[in-house]
Structure formats: structure tokens, C-alpha cells
Amino acid sequence: MVDGIGDVPDAAASEGGAGEPALDRPLPEGVRHRVVAIAADAFGGFTFGDLPVSLRPYARFTPSRRVRYAATALAAALESDAAFRLKVAGKLREAQPELTGALDGGTPPPAADPLDVAAAAYLLRPPGWAKLVATAGEEAQRADAERADEETLRELDRLRHEVETLNAQARTEAVRARSELDTVRKEGDALHRKLRAAHSDVRRAEAAQRKLQAELDEVRAAADRERAAAESEARRLRARLTESEAVLEAGRRAVREGRSVEDVRLRLLLDTVLDAAAGLRRELALPPRDTLGVRPADTVDAVAPGHFSARDIATRALSETDPQLLDQLLALPQAHLVVDGYNVTKTGYPSMPLEKQRLRLLGGLAALAAQSGAEVTCVFDGADLDMPVLLAPPRGVRVLFSKAGETADELIRRLVRAEPPGRQIVVVSADREVADGVAKAGARPVASTLLLRRLARV
């Protein structure tokens, strides 16, 4: 079986002891999970070539994702590939020297977790490893059964308590229902009395309504007479209004006709002036206003201000080690930050592996790019790499490795020369030769410590 370890005879069963038998049953589930977890943790310490072909697609997974998605593949590789199992066992010896040493001596620690002992025994294959694995599985099953019994008893106690609570609630509800029934009966009697009184009130209201209806009929008749008189007066007023509007419209028409004549005279006069000005411009051959090369103010002798560039930032009231200096540089229009990657990481955190150095620096640069909006390029030395680096650049950061036969310093100089003259380029490097070279090309060099101080604030 491929979905569990121990069902296939072990190809290296004799490595832990001559004639040691393999498991005669599938590997217990708890031991299997522990073995897969150990192999997933040891995964990160292997090179790409050390991994079996079936496990290489999971090389970039985290340990937790390997346990989730590559458990079956890991189990099969440990069972069928003795060399890979021995490599995992070697990582286990480095991580847990006390446990592995005790197993090699034939005396498992009594206080250790049986699952840890069984998993280590499966990987190391000391004498008696099959018995250790089987014993651990039995103990795990027994512990699971005990836990299941305890949970069953707790669930039974909880159900008994719930039944008692429900019975008490039912009794309380019954008492409350009887009390509510008595209250409802009393309220029903009161409602019957109120209903009889309401019937009497309705009869009195009907009599009053008949009286009010008669009065309303009289009021409506008077209103109809008044409305007829009002309509007659409104017709008379509308006739007078129509006559007034006709007189007003006649007056407006007369005003518009008089104003139209004056507008025509004014337009003719304005057109005459404009035509005369256009003819004078043609006669004098005056150039268009937009093509004038020199204006009167340009002839006054004075000193014009210079253009502000990245080099002028240093003359302001900031120290060369102040992180705000880098913020001012990146605030310049179209600023481009070029970082000498390994120069910065080996200055700030040299004890970390190169992969973690790169990830830490790129994470900080991504946050800096998002805050400043500047273009960011990080350059690493790739001349001595045996194989391409598998890396997903973060958002907003361009990551480049130098080609074979070329250093990162040379790639940085080529990047600076590729930019158009006048663009604000900031190069981060502690290498004096790099700083002098990019300064001659028009870039602004800053120290690696300045960037590290700035990233510490991200």
C-alpha cells in the first residue's frame, strides 16, 4: 500500500540490525503522521538535487503545506527510497541528539512520547525498531480508546444534566402557564364588560353621527353657493388678466425691435475695428504671440536659480546617517532607487543564510516602495550561482542577478548609464568604488547603513 508506511517490505531493514524483520502490519496512523512531519521539517535543509523526483514539486512548500499536500508522497519516498530516509534520519540526529543516541544505545528514554520514539525508530532502524513501532501504535490506540471513553462519560453526564434542567424548566413553565391562564381568564371577563360598554358607546356615537351628517349637508350646500360665486369672480379676473398680458406683450415687442437695431449698429462698428486691426497686423508683418522668442522681462540682467537635484539634498540640514535623508531623495520626481543587495544584507544581518537575507531585504524594500512610490531595483551578485534562484519578486521591486562573468557592481553601473541624463538615481552601497563610479555617472550614492536604518522604521 502507498497510502501508509509499513505495508511494503523495507528495502533497508537490515541497516539497523542484521536480520531485523520489517513491520507485519501498516504503520500506525499516529506514527505515520509523526514520521511525515519530521520529513517535512527536514525538507528545507536539502538541495534540489538531494530530493527524490516525486518530491521536487514540493521543494518550495512550507513544512505545514508539505504535511497537508505531500503526505502520501513523503510516506512513499521514505518507504521506497532508503537513501532519502537516511538523509531524513541524519537531520533527526542533528535536531534530537538525545533521543537518537538513546535509540542507538538500545535504551529508549522512558519519559519520551511513544510516538516520537516510534517515528525515530522507523527512520533510524535500530535493533528492535519494528517492535517499538508496533508498541507505540498499540499505546496510541489504547490512549485514544481511553479518551473516547472519558468523552463518552462526560457526554453522558452532560446529557443527564440537560435532562434534569429541561425537567425543571418544564415544571416551571407549567406553573407559569397555569398562572397565565388565570390571568387570561380574568382579562377575558374584563374584556366582556368593556365590550358591553363599547356597544352602548357605539349606539350613542351613531346617533351623534346622524346629527353631524345633517349639519354637514347644510355646510356643503352653503359651500356650493360660495364656490359658484368664487368661480364667477375668477372668470372675470382671468379676462382682465388676459387683457393685461396682451398689453404687456405688445410693449415687450416694441422694446425688442428697438434694441435689435442698436445691436446691429454696435456689431457693425466692432467688426470694422477688428478688420482694421487684422489688416494692420498683416501690413506690419507682426509674428504670432506664441512664437515670440524673447520677452521684455528676459532682457533684465539677473541671476536665475539653479535646478534642484539629488546631489543638492546633502547640502540641506540633514546628516548623511539620518533616515529622513533617504525619504527626501525618494520624494524627488521620478526617483529610481538601485540597491546593492548582498552589500546591504551582509552589512545588516551577515549571520543569516543568503536565502533569508534576500527575503528579509526584499520585504523591507517592498514596504518602502509602497510608501514612497519610487521605482526600486535590487541587484544581487549571481556570477557564482550554480543554478538559477527560485524567487518571486515582491510587488513594486525589480530583482536582478548579474550574469556569469559579471559582478553586481558592473550591473549597477550599467543600470545607471541606461537612465536618461537628469533623472534622479539613488544607489545604495557601502563599496567606495561603486559609489565613486555612479557619482561620476550622475547618480547619488548613499551608505548601506542609511537604508538599514530606514527599513528599521518600516
Short mmCIF file of C-alpha atoms in Angstrom, two decimals:
data_model
loop_
_atom_site.label_atom_id
_atom_site.label_comp_id
_atom_site.label_asym_id
_atom_site.label_seq_id
_atom_site.Cartn_x
_atom_site.Cartn_y
_atom_site.Cartn_z
CA MET A 1 0.00 0.00 0.00
CA VAL A 2 1.27 3.52 -0.88
CA ASP A 3 -1.04 5.47 1.42
CA GLY A 4 0.67 4.21 4.59
CA ILE A 5 4.19 3.20 5.56
CA GLY A 6 4.93 -0.33 6.72
CA ASP A 7 2.76 -2.32 4.33
CA VAL A 8 5.65 -2.80 1.85
CA PRO A 9 8.76 -4.74 2.99
CA ASP A 10 11.58 -2.35 3.98
CA ALA A 11 14.40 -2.26 1.42
CA ALA A 12 16.87 -1.25 4.14
CA ALA A 13 15.54 -3.37 7.01
CA SER A 14 18.98 -4.74 7.73
CA GLU A 15 20.56 -1.29 8.23
CA GLY A 16 19.51 -1.06 11.88
CA GLY A 17 20.33 -4.65 12.75
CA ALA A 18 21.12 -7.83 10.89
CA GLY A 19 18.08 -9.97 10.30
CA GLU A 20 15.70 -7.40 11.84
CA PRO A 21 12.19 -8.13 10.45
CA ALA A 22 10.07 -5.46 8.77
CA LEU A 23 6.61 -4.48 10.02
CA ASP A 24 3.95 -7.12 9.51
CA ARG A 25 1.13 -4.55 9.61
CA PRO A 26 0.52 -1.00 8.37
CA LEU A 27 2.32 1.74 10.25
CA PRO A 28 0.02 3.13 12.99
CA GLU A 29 -1.66 6.35 11.94
CA GLY A 30 -0.17 8.45 14.75
CA VAL A 31 3.35 7.21 13.98
CA ARG A 32 2.80 7.83 10.27
CA HIS A 33 1.78 11.46 10.91
CA ARG A 34 4.82 11.99 13.14
CA VAL A 35 7.20 10.49 10.52
CA VAL A 36 5.72 12.68 7.76
CA ALA A 37 6.02 15.80 9.97
CA ILE A 38 9.72 15.05 10.69
CA ALA A 39 10.41 14.55 6.97
CA ALA A 40 8.57 17.78 6.08
CA ASP A 41 10.65 19.76 8.61
CA ALA A 42 13.91 18.23 7.31
CA PHE A 43 12.87 19.05 3.72
CA GLY A 44 14.17 22.60 3.85
CA GLY A 45 17.75 21.52 4.58
CA PHE A 46 18.13 19.54 1.34
CA THR A 47 19.27 20.84 -2.00
CA PHE A 48 17.09 20.41 -5.05
CA GLY A 49 19.27 17.53 -6.27
CA ASP A 50 19.06 15.68 -2.93
CA LEU A 51 15.27 15.29 -3.24
CA PRO A 52 13.63 12.31 -4.93
CA VAL A 53 11.95 13.15 -8.22
CA SER A 54 8.48 12.63 -6.74
CA LEU A 55 9.13 15.26 -4.03
CA ARG A 56 10.74 18.00 -6.11
CA PRO A 57 7.41 19.71 -6.98
CA TYR A 58 7.02 20.42 -3.23
CA ALA A 59 10.50 21.96 -2.79
CA ARG A 60 9.17 25.50 -2.29
CA PHE A 61 6.32 24.49 0.05
CA THR A 62 6.41 25.37 3.76
CA PRO A 63 6.60 22.44 6.22
CA SER A 64 2.91 22.75 7.10
CA ARG A 65 1.87 22.74 3.42
CA ARG A 66 4.11 19.72 2.75
CA VAL A 67 2.36 17.82 5.56
CA ARG A 68 -1.01 18.76 4.08
CA TYR A 69 -0.39 18.19 0.36
CA ALA A 70 2.65 15.90 0.14
CA ALA A 71 1.99 13.44 2.99
CA THR A 72 1.40 10.48 0.68
CA ALA A 73 4.41 11.29 -1.49
CA LEU A 74 6.64 11.70 1.58
CA ALA A 75 5.44 8.42 3.05
CA ALA A 76 6.07 6.55 -0.21
CA ALA A 77 9.54 8.10 -0.60
CA LEU A 78 10.56 7.16 2.95
CA GLU A 79 9.38 3.61 2.37
CA SER A 80 10.91 3.06 -1.05
CA ASP A 81 13.99 5.32 -1.05
CA ALA A 82 16.43 4.18 1.65
CA ALA A 83 18.91 6.94 0.79
CA PHE A 84 16.29 9.65 1.31
CA ARG A 85 15.19 8.05 4.59
CA LEU A 86 18.81 8.03 5.81
CA LYS A 87 19.13 11.74 4.95
CA VAL A 88 15.99 12.48 6.96
CA ALA A 89 17.37 10.33 9.78
CA GLY A 90 20.56 12.40 9.68
CA LYS A 91 18.56 15.62 10.10
CA LEU A 92 16.71 13.98 13.00
CA ARG A 93 20.02 13.14 14.67
CA GLU A 94 21.02 16.80 14.44
CA ALA A 95 17.66 18.03 15.80
CA GLN A 96 17.18 15.43 18.59
CA PRO A 97 20.60 14.03 19.56
CA GLU A 98 19.46 12.74 22.97
CA LEU A 99 16.54 10.70 21.60
CA THR A 100 18.51 9.28 18.66
CA GLY A 101 21.51 8.49 20.87
CA ALA A 102 19.32 6.61 23.32
CA LEU A 103 17.74 4.60 20.47
CA ASP A 104 21.19 3.77 19.08
CA GLY A 105 22.14 2.50 22.54
CA GLY A 106 19.06 0.31 22.72
CA THR A 107 17.50 2.19 25.68
CA PRO A 108 14.64 4.49 24.60
CA PRO A 109 14.02 7.34 27.08
CA PRO A 110 11.13 6.29 29.36
CA ALA A 111 9.76 9.88 29.57
CA ALA A 112 9.70 10.43 25.81
CA ASP A 113 6.49 10.49 23.78
CA PRO A 114 5.91 6.96 22.40
CA LEU A 115 5.00 8.41 19.01
CA ASP A 116 8.30 10.35 18.88
CA VAL A 117 10.20 7.16 19.86
CA ALA A 118 8.39 5.08 17.22
CA ALA A 119 8.91 7.68 14.46
CA ALA A 120 12.61 7.98 15.29
CA ALA A 121 12.95 4.19 15.40
CA TYR A 122 11.32 3.88 11.98
CA LEU A 123 13.75 6.38 10.45
CA LEU A 124 16.92 5.17 12.26
CA ARG A 125 16.08 1.41 12.13
CA PRO A 126 17.96 0.40 15.34
CA PRO A 127 17.68 -3.22 16.60
CA GLY A 128 14.09 -3.90 17.64
CA TRP A 129 12.65 -0.93 15.71
CA ALA A 130 9.65 -2.90 14.43
CA LYS A 131 8.64 -3.78 17.99
CA LEU A 132 8.97 -0.14 19.09
CA VAL A 133 6.73 0.99 16.22
CA ALA A 134 4.09 -1.69 16.94
CA THR A 135 4.16 -0.93 20.68
CA ALA A 136 3.72 2.81 20.05
CA GLY A 137 0.74 2.12 17.81
CA GLU A 138 -0.89 -0.06 20.46
CA GLU A 139 -0.29 2.56 23.16
CA ALA A 140 -1.72 5.31 20.91
CA GLN A 141 -4.82 3.20 20.20
CA ARG A 142 -5.23 2.44 23.88
CA ALA A 143 -4.89 6.15 24.73
CA ASP A 144 -7.44 7.02 22.04
CA ALA A 145 -9.84 4.43 23.44
CA GLU A 146 -9.41 5.80 26.96
CA ARG A 147 -10.01 9.32 25.72
CA ALA A 148 -13.10 8.15 23.83
CA ASP A 149 -14.45 6.50 27.00
CA GLU A 150 -13.80 9.62 29.02
CA GLU A 151 -15.51 11.76 26.40
CA THR A 152 -18.48 9.36 26.35
CA LEU A 153 -18.83 9.60 30.13
CA ARG A 154 -18.57 13.38 30.02
CA GLU A 155 -21.18 13.50 27.25
CA LEU A 156 -23.47 11.19 29.28
CA ASP A 157 -23.12 13.41 32.35
CA ARG A 158 -23.81 16.48 30.22
CA LEU A 159 -26.96 14.87 28.75
CA ARG A 160 -28.19 13.87 32.22
CA HIS A 161 -27.66 17.41 33.43
CA GLU A 162 -29.53 18.75 30.41
CA VAL A 163 -32.46 16.35 31.02
CA GLU A 164 -32.68 17.47 34.64
CA THR A 165 -32.52 21.09 33.59
CA LEU A 166 -35.25 20.54 30.97
CA ASN A 167 -37.49 18.78 33.53
CA ALA A 168 -37.05 21.67 35.94
CA GLN A 169 -37.79 24.14 33.18
CA ALA A 170 -40.89 22.16 32.16
CA ARG A 171 -42.22 22.25 35.72
CA THR A 172 -41.53 25.96 35.93
CA GLU A 173 -43.20 26.53 32.57
CA ALA A 174 -46.27 24.55 33.69
CA VAL A 175 -46.65 26.67 36.83
CA ARG A 176 -46.17 29.85 34.80
CA ALA A 177 -48.71 28.64 32.17
CA ARG A 178 -51.36 27.99 34.86
CA SER A 179 -50.73 31.44 36.28
CA GLU A 180 -51.00 32.99 32.84
CA LEU A 181 -54.24 31.06 32.18
CA ASP A 182 -55.82 32.51 35.32
CA THR A 183 -54.67 35.96 34.28
CA VAL A 184 -56.11 35.48 30.78
CA ARG A 185 -59.46 34.39 32.23
CA LYS A 186 -59.62 37.47 34.40
CA GLU A 187 -58.71 39.65 31.46
CA GLY A 188 -61.42 37.93 29.36
CA ASP A 189 -64.07 38.81 31.95
CA ALA A 190 -62.86 42.39 31.98
CA LEU A 191 -62.92 42.49 28.17
CA HIS A 192 -66.55 41.25 28.14
CA ARG A 193 -67.53 44.08 30.43
CA LYS A 194 -65.68 46.57 28.26
CA LEU A 195 -67.36 45.13 25.13
CA ARG A 196 -70.84 45.69 26.56
CA ALA A 197 -69.86 49.26 27.44
CA ALA A 198 -68.41 49.73 23.93
CA HIS A 199 -71.72 48.60 22.34
CA SER A 200 -73.51 51.28 24.32
CA ASP A 201 -70.95 53.87 23.25
CA VAL A 202 -71.36 52.81 19.59
CA ARG A 203 -75.10 53.38 19.73
CA ARG A 204 -74.60 56.86 21.18
CA ALA A 205 -71.93 57.57 18.53
CA GLU A 206 -74.28 56.52 15.72
CA ALA A 207 -76.90 58.96 16.95
CA ALA A 208 -74.31 61.73 17.10
CA GLN A 209 -73.11 60.80 13.59
CA ARG A 210 -76.62 61.18 12.16
CA LYS A 211 -76.85 64.63 13.70
CA LEU A 212 -73.45 65.62 12.32
CA GLN A 213 -74.38 64.30 8.85
CA ALA A 214 -77.37 66.64 8.73
CA GLU A 215 -75.17 69.59 9.75
CA LEU A 216 -72.60 68.53 7.10
CA ASP A 217 -75.25 68.55 4.37
CA GLU A 218 -76.17 72.12 5.30
CA VAL A 219 -72.50 73.19 5.24
CA ARG A 220 -71.95 71.55 1.82
CA ALA A 221 -74.92 73.40 0.35
CA ALA A 222 -73.55 76.74 1.63
CA ALA A 223 -70.11 75.85 0.26
CA ASP A 224 -71.57 75.10 -3.17
CA ARG A 225 -73.18 78.53 -3.28
CA GLU A 226 -69.93 80.22 -2.26
CA ARG A 227 -67.92 78.19 -4.83
CA ALA A 228 -70.26 79.27 -7.64
CA ALA A 229 -69.78 82.91 -6.68
CA ALA A 230 -65.99 82.45 -6.48
CA GLU A 231 -65.87 80.83 -9.94
CA SER A 232 -67.77 83.73 -11.45
CA GLU A 233 -65.35 86.23 -9.89
CA ALA A 234 -62.37 84.11 -11.09
CA ARG A 235 -63.66 84.16 -14.68
CA ARG A 236 -63.93 87.95 -14.52
CA LEU A 237 -60.38 88.28 -13.14
CA ARG A 238 -58.97 85.90 -15.79
CA ALA A 239 -60.49 88.04 -18.52
CA ARG A 240 -58.84 91.15 -17.09
CA LEU A 241 -55.52 89.27 -16.74
CA THR A 242 -55.63 88.22 -20.40
CA GLU A 243 -56.13 91.83 -21.47
CA SER A 244 -53.20 92.94 -19.27
CA GLU A 245 -50.89 90.23 -20.68
CA ALA A 246 -51.74 91.30 -24.26
CA VAL A 247 -50.83 94.92 -23.47
CA LEU A 248 -47.58 93.82 -21.76
CA GLU A 249 -46.54 91.61 -24.68
CA ALA A 250 -47.13 94.47 -27.11
CA GLY A 251 -44.82 96.68 -25.02
CA ARG A 252 -42.08 94.00 -24.88
CA ARG A 253 -42.25 93.53 -28.66
CA ALA A 254 -41.69 97.21 -29.20
CA VAL A 255 -38.66 97.19 -26.83
CA ARG A 256 -37.11 94.15 -28.56
CA GLU A 257 -37.44 95.77 -32.02
CA GLY A 258 -35.71 98.95 -30.84
CA ARG A 259 -32.89 97.04 -29.12
CA SER A 260 -32.33 94.91 -32.24
CA VAL A 261 -31.46 97.99 -34.31
CA GLU A 262 -28.93 99.19 -31.71
CA ASP A 263 -27.30 95.70 -31.54
CA VAL A 264 -26.84 95.67 -35.33
CA ARG A 265 -25.16 99.10 -35.26
CA LEU A 266 -22.80 98.03 -32.43
CA ARG A 267 -21.86 94.76 -34.20
CA LEU A 268 -21.05 96.63 -37.44
CA LEU A 269 -18.80 99.05 -35.53
CA LEU A 270 -16.96 96.20 -33.73
CA ASP A 271 -16.41 94.22 -36.96
CA THR A 272 -14.96 97.37 -38.58
CA VAL A 273 -12.43 97.78 -35.71
CA LEU A 274 -11.41 94.08 -35.79
CA ASP A 275 -10.93 94.10 -39.57
CA ALA A 276 -8.80 97.23 -39.30
CA ALA A 277 -6.61 95.63 -36.59
CA ALA A 278 -6.15 92.44 -38.64
CA GLY A 279 -5.17 94.49 -41.70
CA LEU A 280 -2.66 96.50 -39.64
CA ARG A 281 -1.11 93.23 -38.28
CA ARG A 282 -0.71 91.92 -41.82
CA GLU A 283 0.71 95.24 -43.01
CA LEU A 284 3.35 95.32 -40.26
CA ALA A 285 4.07 91.52 -40.60
CA LEU A 286 3.91 91.03 -36.81
CA PRO A 287 4.71 87.45 -35.63
CA PRO A 288 2.13 85.40 -33.67
CA ARG A 289 2.16 85.94 -29.92
CA ASP A 290 3.05 82.27 -29.15
CA THR A 291 6.23 82.42 -31.28
CA LEU A 292 7.83 85.37 -29.52
CA GLY A 293 11.38 84.22 -28.60
CA VAL A 294 12.34 86.91 -26.08
CA ARG A 295 10.03 88.83 -23.80
CA PRO A 296 10.90 92.14 -22.09
CA ALA A 297 11.48 90.51 -18.72
CA ASP A 298 14.08 88.17 -20.27
CA THR A 299 16.34 91.14 -21.10
CA VAL A 300 16.81 92.17 -17.44
CA ASP A 301 20.29 91.17 -16.12
CA ALA A 302 19.91 88.94 -13.00
CA VAL A 303 20.95 85.54 -11.58
CA ALA A 304 18.49 82.70 -12.23
CA PRO A 305 18.06 79.98 -9.62
CA GLY A 306 19.67 76.57 -10.28
CA HIS A 307 17.78 73.29 -10.70
CA PHE A 308 17.33 71.20 -7.53
CA SER A 309 18.78 67.67 -7.94
CA ALA A 310 19.57 64.60 -5.82
CA ARG A 311 23.10 65.90 -5.15
CA ASP A 312 21.75 69.10 -3.56
CA ILE A 313 19.90 67.11 -0.88
CA ALA A 314 23.18 66.61 1.02
CA THR A 315 23.59 70.38 1.46
CA ARG A 316 20.37 70.58 3.48
CA ALA A 317 20.21 70.40 7.29
CA LEU A 318 20.30 66.58 7.48
CA SER A 319 23.09 64.20 8.45
CA GLU A 320 24.36 61.59 5.99
CA THR A 321 23.17 58.94 8.51
CA ASP A 322 19.69 60.41 9.04
CA PRO A 323 16.98 58.10 7.52
CA GLN A 324 14.96 61.20 6.59
CA LEU A 325 17.65 61.96 4.02
CA LEU A 326 16.62 58.83 2.09
CA ASP A 327 12.94 59.88 2.32
CA GLN A 328 13.81 63.26 0.79
CA LEU A 329 15.78 61.62 -2.01
CA LEU A 330 12.93 59.25 -2.85
CA ALA A 331 10.44 62.15 -2.76
CA LEU A 332 12.14 63.73 -5.81
CA PRO A 333 10.14 63.37 -9.07
CA GLN A 334 10.74 60.09 -10.94
CA ALA A 335 13.32 58.90 -8.36
CA HIS A 336 14.91 55.46 -9.00
CA LEU A 337 16.42 53.55 -6.04
CA VAL A 338 19.11 50.98 -7.01
CA VAL A 339 20.22 48.68 -4.13
CA ASP A 340 23.41 46.57 -3.97
CA GLY A 341 21.59 43.61 -2.36
CA TYR A 342 24.32 41.49 -0.76
CA ASN A 343 26.27 44.61 0.25
CA VAL A 344 23.29 45.71 2.35
CA THR A 345 22.36 42.29 3.77
CA LYS A 346 25.94 41.37 4.75
CA THR A 347 26.21 44.73 6.48
CA GLY A 348 22.93 44.42 8.38
CA TYR A 349 22.46 40.67 9.07
CA PRO A 350 25.51 38.69 7.90
CA SER A 351 24.85 35.64 10.10
CA MET A 352 21.64 34.67 8.26
CA PRO A 353 21.66 32.31 5.22
CA LEU A 354 21.68 34.03 1.83
CA GLU A 355 18.10 32.98 1.06
CA LYS A 356 16.77 34.55 4.28
CA GLN A 357 18.95 37.62 3.71
CA ARG A 358 17.33 38.14 0.31
CA LEU A 359 13.79 37.60 1.61
CA ARG A 360 14.25 40.00 4.54
CA LEU A 361 15.73 42.76 2.37
CA LEU A 362 13.09 42.38 -0.38
CA GLY A 363 10.27 42.50 2.19
CA GLY A 364 11.57 45.82 3.54
CA LEU A 365 12.09 47.24 0.03
CA ALA A 366 8.52 46.31 -0.94
CA ALA A 367 7.15 48.30 2.01
CA LEU A 368 9.48 51.23 1.20
CA ALA A 369 8.35 51.21 -2.46
CA ALA A 370 4.70 51.25 -1.42
CA GLN A 371 5.29 54.19 0.96
CA SER A 372 7.46 56.34 -1.32
CA GLY A 373 6.09 55.44 -4.79
CA ALA A 374 9.64 55.43 -6.18
CA GLU A 375 10.98 52.87 -8.68
CA VAL A 376 13.06 50.27 -6.79
CA THR A 377 15.61 47.85 -8.29
CA CYS A 378 17.56 45.36 -6.14
CA VAL A 379 20.71 43.80 -7.66
CA PHE A 380 22.31 40.56 -6.38
CA ASP A 381 25.60 39.00 -7.45
CA GLY A 382 24.70 35.91 -9.49
CA ALA A 383 28.13 35.15 -11.02
CA ASP A 384 28.94 32.29 -8.61
CA LEU A 385 25.47 30.64 -8.55
CA ASP A 386 25.33 27.01 -9.69
CA MET A 387 21.68 27.23 -10.64
CA PRO A 388 19.02 29.97 -11.02
CA VAL A 389 17.48 31.27 -7.80
CA LEU A 390 13.75 30.47 -7.46
CA LEU A 391 12.34 33.76 -6.21
CA ALA A 392 9.03 35.60 -6.65
CA PRO A 393 9.85 39.37 -6.60
CA PRO A 394 7.56 41.35 -4.29
CA ARG A 395 5.18 43.96 -5.67
CA GLY A 396 6.92 47.19 -6.65
CA VAL A 397 10.50 45.81 -6.55
CA ARG A 398 12.55 44.76 -9.60
CA VAL A 399 15.02 41.94 -8.71
CA LEU A 400 18.05 41.32 -10.97
CA PHE A 401 21.01 38.91 -10.76
CA SER A 402 24.25 39.59 -12.58
CA LYS A 403 25.15 37.25 -15.45
CA ALA A 404 28.03 34.78 -15.46
CA GLY A 405 31.33 36.64 -15.68
CA GLU A 406 29.78 39.89 -14.43
CA THR A 407 29.66 41.28 -10.87
CA ALA A 408 26.76 43.08 -9.25
CA ASP A 409 28.86 46.31 -9.24
CA GLU A 410 29.18 46.20 -13.02
CA LEU A 411 25.43 45.56 -13.41
CA ILE A 412 24.69 48.58 -11.17
CA ARG A 413 26.92 50.82 -13.31
CA ARG A 414 25.12 49.60 -16.46
CA LEU A 415 21.75 50.37 -14.86
CA VAL A 416 22.88 53.92 -14.01
CA ARG A 417 24.23 54.51 -17.53
CA ALA A 418 20.96 53.24 -19.03
CA GLU A 419 18.93 56.01 -17.35
CA PRO A 420 18.44 59.34 -19.22
CA PRO A 421 20.53 62.34 -18.06
CA GLY A 422 18.84 64.40 -15.38
CA ARG A 423 16.82 61.57 -13.77
CA GLN A 424 17.23 61.30 -10.00
CA ILE A 425 19.03 57.96 -9.32
CA VAL A 426 19.93 56.89 -5.76
CA VAL A 427 22.43 53.99 -5.41
CA VAL A 428 22.73 52.19 -2.03
CA SER A 429 26.14 50.56 -1.50
CA ALA A 430 28.96 50.63 1.04
CA ASP A 431 31.50 49.92 -1.70
CA ARG A 432 33.54 53.10 -2.24
CA GLU A 433 34.46 52.09 -5.79
CA VAL A 434 30.78 51.65 -6.68
CA ALA A 435 29.87 54.96 -5.02
CA ASP A 436 32.58 56.89 -6.90
CA GLY A 437 31.66 55.26 -10.22
CA VAL A 438 27.92 56.01 -10.02
CA ALA A 439 28.59 59.55 -8.76
CA LYS A 440 30.59 60.26 -11.91
CA ALA A 441 27.63 58.97 -13.96
CA GLY A 442 25.27 61.47 -12.25
CA ALA A 443 23.73 59.21 -9.55
CA ARG A 444 23.52 59.96 -5.82
CA PRO A 445 25.33 57.28 -3.69
CA VAL A 446 24.21 56.62 -0.10
CA ALA A 447 25.59 54.22 2.51
CA SER A 448 24.05 50.80 3.20
CA THR A 449 23.63 51.69 6.89
CA LEU A 450 21.32 54.57 5.90
CA LEU A 451 18.95 52.17 4.11
CA LEU A 452 19.09 49.70 7.04
CA ARG A 453 18.10 52.47 9.47
CA ARG A 454 15.25 53.48 7.17
CA LEU A 455 13.99 49.89 6.81
CA ALA A 456 14.04 49.51 10.59
CA ARG A 457 11.20 52.08 10.64
CA VAL A 458 9.05 50.21 8.07
#
